[in-house]
C-alpha atoms as a printed R data frame, in Angstrom:
    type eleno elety resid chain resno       x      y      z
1   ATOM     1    CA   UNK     A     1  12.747  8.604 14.893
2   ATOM     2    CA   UNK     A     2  13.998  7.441 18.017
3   ATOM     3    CA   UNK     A     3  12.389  7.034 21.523
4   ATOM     4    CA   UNK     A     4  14.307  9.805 22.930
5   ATOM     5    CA   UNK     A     5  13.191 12.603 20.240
6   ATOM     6    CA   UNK     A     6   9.922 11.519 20.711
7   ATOM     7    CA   UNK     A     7   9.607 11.931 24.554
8   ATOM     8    CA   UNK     A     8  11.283 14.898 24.032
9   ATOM     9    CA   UNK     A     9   8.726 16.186 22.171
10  ATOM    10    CA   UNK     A    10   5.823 14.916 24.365
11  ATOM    11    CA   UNK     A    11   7.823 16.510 26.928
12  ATOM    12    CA   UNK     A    12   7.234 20.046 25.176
13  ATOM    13    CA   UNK     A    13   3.384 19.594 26.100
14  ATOM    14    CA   UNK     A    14   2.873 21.170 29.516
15  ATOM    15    CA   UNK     A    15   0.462 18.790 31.761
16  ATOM    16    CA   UNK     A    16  -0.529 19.127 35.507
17  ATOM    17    CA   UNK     A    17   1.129 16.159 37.396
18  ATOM    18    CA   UNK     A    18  -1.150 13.975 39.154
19  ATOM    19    CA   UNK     A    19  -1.131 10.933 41.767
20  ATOM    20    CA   UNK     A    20  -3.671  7.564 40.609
21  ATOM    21    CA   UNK     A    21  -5.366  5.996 43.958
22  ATOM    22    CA   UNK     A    22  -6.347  2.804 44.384
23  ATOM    23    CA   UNK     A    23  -7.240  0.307 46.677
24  ATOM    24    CA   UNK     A    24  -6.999 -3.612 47.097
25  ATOM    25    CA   UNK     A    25  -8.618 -4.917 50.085
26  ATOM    26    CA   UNK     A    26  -7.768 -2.336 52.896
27  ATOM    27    CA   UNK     A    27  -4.137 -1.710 51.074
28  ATOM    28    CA   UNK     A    28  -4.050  1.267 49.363
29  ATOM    29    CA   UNK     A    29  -1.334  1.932 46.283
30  ATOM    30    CA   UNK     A    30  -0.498  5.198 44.300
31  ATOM    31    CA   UNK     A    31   1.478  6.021 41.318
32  ATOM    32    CA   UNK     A    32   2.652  9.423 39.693
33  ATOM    33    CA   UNK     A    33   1.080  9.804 36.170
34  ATOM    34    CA   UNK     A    34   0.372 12.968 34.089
35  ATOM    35    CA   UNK     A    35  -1.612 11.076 31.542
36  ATOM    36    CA   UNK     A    36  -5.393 12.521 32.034
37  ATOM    37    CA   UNK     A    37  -7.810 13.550 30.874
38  ATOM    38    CA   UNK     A    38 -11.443 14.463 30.788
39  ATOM    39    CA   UNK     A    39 -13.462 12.458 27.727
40  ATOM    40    CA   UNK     A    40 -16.997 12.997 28.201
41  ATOM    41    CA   UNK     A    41 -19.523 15.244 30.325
42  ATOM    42    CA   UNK     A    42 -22.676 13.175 30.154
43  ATOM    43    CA   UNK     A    43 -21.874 10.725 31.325
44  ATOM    44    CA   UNK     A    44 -18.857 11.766 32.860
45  ATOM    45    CA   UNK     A    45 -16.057 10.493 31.770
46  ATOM    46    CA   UNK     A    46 -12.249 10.349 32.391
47  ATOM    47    CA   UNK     A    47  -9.435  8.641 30.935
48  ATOM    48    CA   UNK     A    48  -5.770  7.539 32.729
49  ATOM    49    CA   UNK     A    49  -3.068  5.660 31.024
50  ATOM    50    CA   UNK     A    50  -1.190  3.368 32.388
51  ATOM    51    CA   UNK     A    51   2.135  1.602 31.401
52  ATOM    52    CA   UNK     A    52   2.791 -1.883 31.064
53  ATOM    53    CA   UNK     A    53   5.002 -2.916 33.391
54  ATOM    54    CA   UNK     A    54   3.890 -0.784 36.322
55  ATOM    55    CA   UNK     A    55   2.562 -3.063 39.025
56  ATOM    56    CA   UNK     A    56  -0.625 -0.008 39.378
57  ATOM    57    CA   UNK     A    57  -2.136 -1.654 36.773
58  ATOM    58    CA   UNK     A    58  -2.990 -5.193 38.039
59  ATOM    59    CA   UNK     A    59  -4.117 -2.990 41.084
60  ATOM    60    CA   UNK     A    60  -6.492 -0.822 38.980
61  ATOM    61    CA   UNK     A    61  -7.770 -4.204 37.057
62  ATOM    62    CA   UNK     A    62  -8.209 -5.828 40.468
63  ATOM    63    CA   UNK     A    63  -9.838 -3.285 42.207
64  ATOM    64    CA   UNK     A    64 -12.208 -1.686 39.416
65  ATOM    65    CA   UNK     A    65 -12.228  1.752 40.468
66  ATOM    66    CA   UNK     A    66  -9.262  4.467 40.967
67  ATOM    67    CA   UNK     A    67  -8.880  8.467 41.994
68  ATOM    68    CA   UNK     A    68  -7.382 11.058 40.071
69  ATOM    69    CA   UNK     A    69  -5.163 13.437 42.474
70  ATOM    70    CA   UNK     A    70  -4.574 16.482 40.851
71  ATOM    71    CA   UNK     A    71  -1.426 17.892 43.054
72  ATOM    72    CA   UNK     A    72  -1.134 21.187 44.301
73  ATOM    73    CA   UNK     A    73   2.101 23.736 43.557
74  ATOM    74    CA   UNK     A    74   3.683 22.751 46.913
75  ATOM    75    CA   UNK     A    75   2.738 18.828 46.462
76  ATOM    76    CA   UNK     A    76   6.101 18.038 44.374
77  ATOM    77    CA   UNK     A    77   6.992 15.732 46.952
78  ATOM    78    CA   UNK     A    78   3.945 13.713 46.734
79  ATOM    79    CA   UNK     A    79   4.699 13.217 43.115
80  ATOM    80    CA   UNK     A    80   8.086 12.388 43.658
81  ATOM    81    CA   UNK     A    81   7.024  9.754 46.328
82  ATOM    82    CA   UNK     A    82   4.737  8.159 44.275
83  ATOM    83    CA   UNK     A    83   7.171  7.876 41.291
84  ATOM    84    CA   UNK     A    84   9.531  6.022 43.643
85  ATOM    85    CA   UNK     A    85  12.310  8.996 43.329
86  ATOM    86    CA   UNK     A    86  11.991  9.227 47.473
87  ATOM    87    CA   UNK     A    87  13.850  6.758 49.431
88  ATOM    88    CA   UNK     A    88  13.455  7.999 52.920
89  ATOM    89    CA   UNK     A    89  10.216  5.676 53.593
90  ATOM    90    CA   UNK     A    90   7.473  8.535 54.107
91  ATOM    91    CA   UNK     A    91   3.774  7.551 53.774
92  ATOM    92    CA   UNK     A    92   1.224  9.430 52.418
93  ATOM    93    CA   UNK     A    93  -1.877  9.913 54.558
94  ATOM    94    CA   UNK     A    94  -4.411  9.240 52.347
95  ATOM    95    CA   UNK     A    95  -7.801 10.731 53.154
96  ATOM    96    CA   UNK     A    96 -10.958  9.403 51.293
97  ATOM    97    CA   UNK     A    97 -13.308 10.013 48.916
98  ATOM    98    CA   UNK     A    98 -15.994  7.785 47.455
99  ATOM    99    CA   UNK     A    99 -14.067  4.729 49.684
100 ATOM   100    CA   UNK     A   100 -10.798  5.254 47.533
101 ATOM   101    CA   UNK     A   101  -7.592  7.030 49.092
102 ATOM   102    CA   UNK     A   102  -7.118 10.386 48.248
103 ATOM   103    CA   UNK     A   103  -4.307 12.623 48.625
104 ATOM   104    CA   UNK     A   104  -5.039 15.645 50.943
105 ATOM   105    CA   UNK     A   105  -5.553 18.684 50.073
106 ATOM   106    CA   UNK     A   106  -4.790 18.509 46.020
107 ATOM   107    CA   UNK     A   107  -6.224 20.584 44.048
108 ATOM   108    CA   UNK     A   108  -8.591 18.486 42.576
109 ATOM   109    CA   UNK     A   109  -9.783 14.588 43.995
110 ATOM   110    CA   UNK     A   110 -11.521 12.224 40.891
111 ATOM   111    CA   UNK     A   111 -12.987  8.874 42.431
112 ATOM   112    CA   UNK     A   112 -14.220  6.981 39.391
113 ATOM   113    CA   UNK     A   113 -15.359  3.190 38.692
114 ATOM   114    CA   UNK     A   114 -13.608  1.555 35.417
115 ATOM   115    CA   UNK     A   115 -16.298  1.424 32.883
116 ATOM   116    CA   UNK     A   116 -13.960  0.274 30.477
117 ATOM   117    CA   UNK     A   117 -10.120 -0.754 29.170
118 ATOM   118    CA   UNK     A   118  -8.185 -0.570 25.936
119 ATOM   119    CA   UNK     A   119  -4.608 -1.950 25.347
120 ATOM   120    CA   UNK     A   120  -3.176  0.411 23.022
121 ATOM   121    CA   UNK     A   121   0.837  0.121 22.513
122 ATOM   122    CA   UNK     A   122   2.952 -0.381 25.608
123 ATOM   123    CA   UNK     A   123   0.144  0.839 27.616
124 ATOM   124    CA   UNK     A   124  -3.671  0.216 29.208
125 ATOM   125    CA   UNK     A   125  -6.321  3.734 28.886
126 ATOM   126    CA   UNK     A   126  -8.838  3.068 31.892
127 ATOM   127    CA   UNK     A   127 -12.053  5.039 31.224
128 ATOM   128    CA   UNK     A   128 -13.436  5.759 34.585
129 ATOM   129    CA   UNK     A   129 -16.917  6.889 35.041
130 ATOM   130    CA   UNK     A   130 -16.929  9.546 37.952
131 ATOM   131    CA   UNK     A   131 -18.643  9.174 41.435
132 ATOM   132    CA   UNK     A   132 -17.578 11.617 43.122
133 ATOM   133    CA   UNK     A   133 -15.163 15.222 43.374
134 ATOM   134    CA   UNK     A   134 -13.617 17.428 46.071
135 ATOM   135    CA   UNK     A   135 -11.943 20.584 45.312
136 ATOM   136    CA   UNK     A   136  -9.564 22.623 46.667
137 ATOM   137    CA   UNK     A   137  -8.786 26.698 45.637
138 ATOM   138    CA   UNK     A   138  -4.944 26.150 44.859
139 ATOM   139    CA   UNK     A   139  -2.543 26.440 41.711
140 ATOM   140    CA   UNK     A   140  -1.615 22.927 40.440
141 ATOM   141    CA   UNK     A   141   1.903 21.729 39.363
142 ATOM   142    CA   UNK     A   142   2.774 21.951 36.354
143 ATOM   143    CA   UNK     A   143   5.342 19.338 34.572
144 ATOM   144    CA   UNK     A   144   7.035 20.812 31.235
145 ATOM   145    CA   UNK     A   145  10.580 19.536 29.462
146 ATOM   146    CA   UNK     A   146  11.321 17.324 32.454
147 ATOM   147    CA   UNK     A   147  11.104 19.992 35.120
148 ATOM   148    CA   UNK     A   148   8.451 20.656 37.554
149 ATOM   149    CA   UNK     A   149   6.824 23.836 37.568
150 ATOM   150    CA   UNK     A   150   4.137 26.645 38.710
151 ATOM   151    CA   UNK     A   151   1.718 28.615 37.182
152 ATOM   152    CA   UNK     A   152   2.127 31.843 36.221
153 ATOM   153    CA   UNK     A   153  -0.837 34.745 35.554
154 ATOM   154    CA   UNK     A   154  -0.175 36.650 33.154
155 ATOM   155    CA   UNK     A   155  -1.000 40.294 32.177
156 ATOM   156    CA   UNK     A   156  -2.426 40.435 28.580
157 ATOM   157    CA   UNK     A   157  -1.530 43.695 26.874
158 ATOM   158    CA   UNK     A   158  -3.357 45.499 24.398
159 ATOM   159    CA   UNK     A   159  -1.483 47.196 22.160
């Protein structure tokens, strides 16, 4: 199969989007990733993936620790920042948690120290072990076929 039927079809899984935090020194750096999850509750346990050639991962190896952003229906922009698609030089104003950046007000901030690393394929799974978590009461965004999105409730109906 090729590469392109294959994202395609990875595409077809809906995830929330998310921004990774870290910091080197006083500099903090971000990156837009949807690839998280949770892997254990005790202890507790997440898992991000990052790819090769992004220059996040010498930062996350460097550091030791990272955050997990979870972004909010009206944080598309942050995402889009943080996957370089923004040109117009806007910062983020990163608030913290645990001494890691954090975006403000997502839906859900992850600070977590790397516990451990696989290389698997073209990319490196950091399991982070969590210190600490801040919440927020908002929908997330949603990324599905290439196209950001927002949650819907539905009605169930009994028929």
């Amino acid at each position: 199969m090729d590469d392109r039927l294959f994202r395609n079809a990875m595409g077809k899984f809906a995830t929330g989007v998310n921004v990774l935090t870290t910091k080197v020194g006083d500099e903090p750096f971000g990156m837009t990733a949807n690839a998280f999850m949770s892997v254990s509750l005790t202890p507790k346990l997440v898992v991000i993936s990052i790819g090769e050639r992004a220059k996040f991962l010498e930062r996350v190896r460097e550091s030791g620790r990272f955050a997990v952003n979870v972004l909010a229906d009206d944080q598309q922009h942050f995402s889009m920042m943080f996957a370089g698609q923004l040109k117009d030089g806007e910062k983020c104003e990163f608030e913290d948690l645990d001494g890691l950046p954090v975006v403000p007000d997502a839906v859900a901030q992850i600070s977590c120290n790397v516990v451990n690393e696989h290389v698997e394929g073209d990319h490196t799974l950091f399991i982070g072990e969590v210190t600490d978590i801040k919440l927020e009461e908002k929908d997330p965004l949603i990324f599905y076929s290439g196209k950001y999105r927002a949650l819907e409730e539905q009605e169930l109906s009994v028929v």
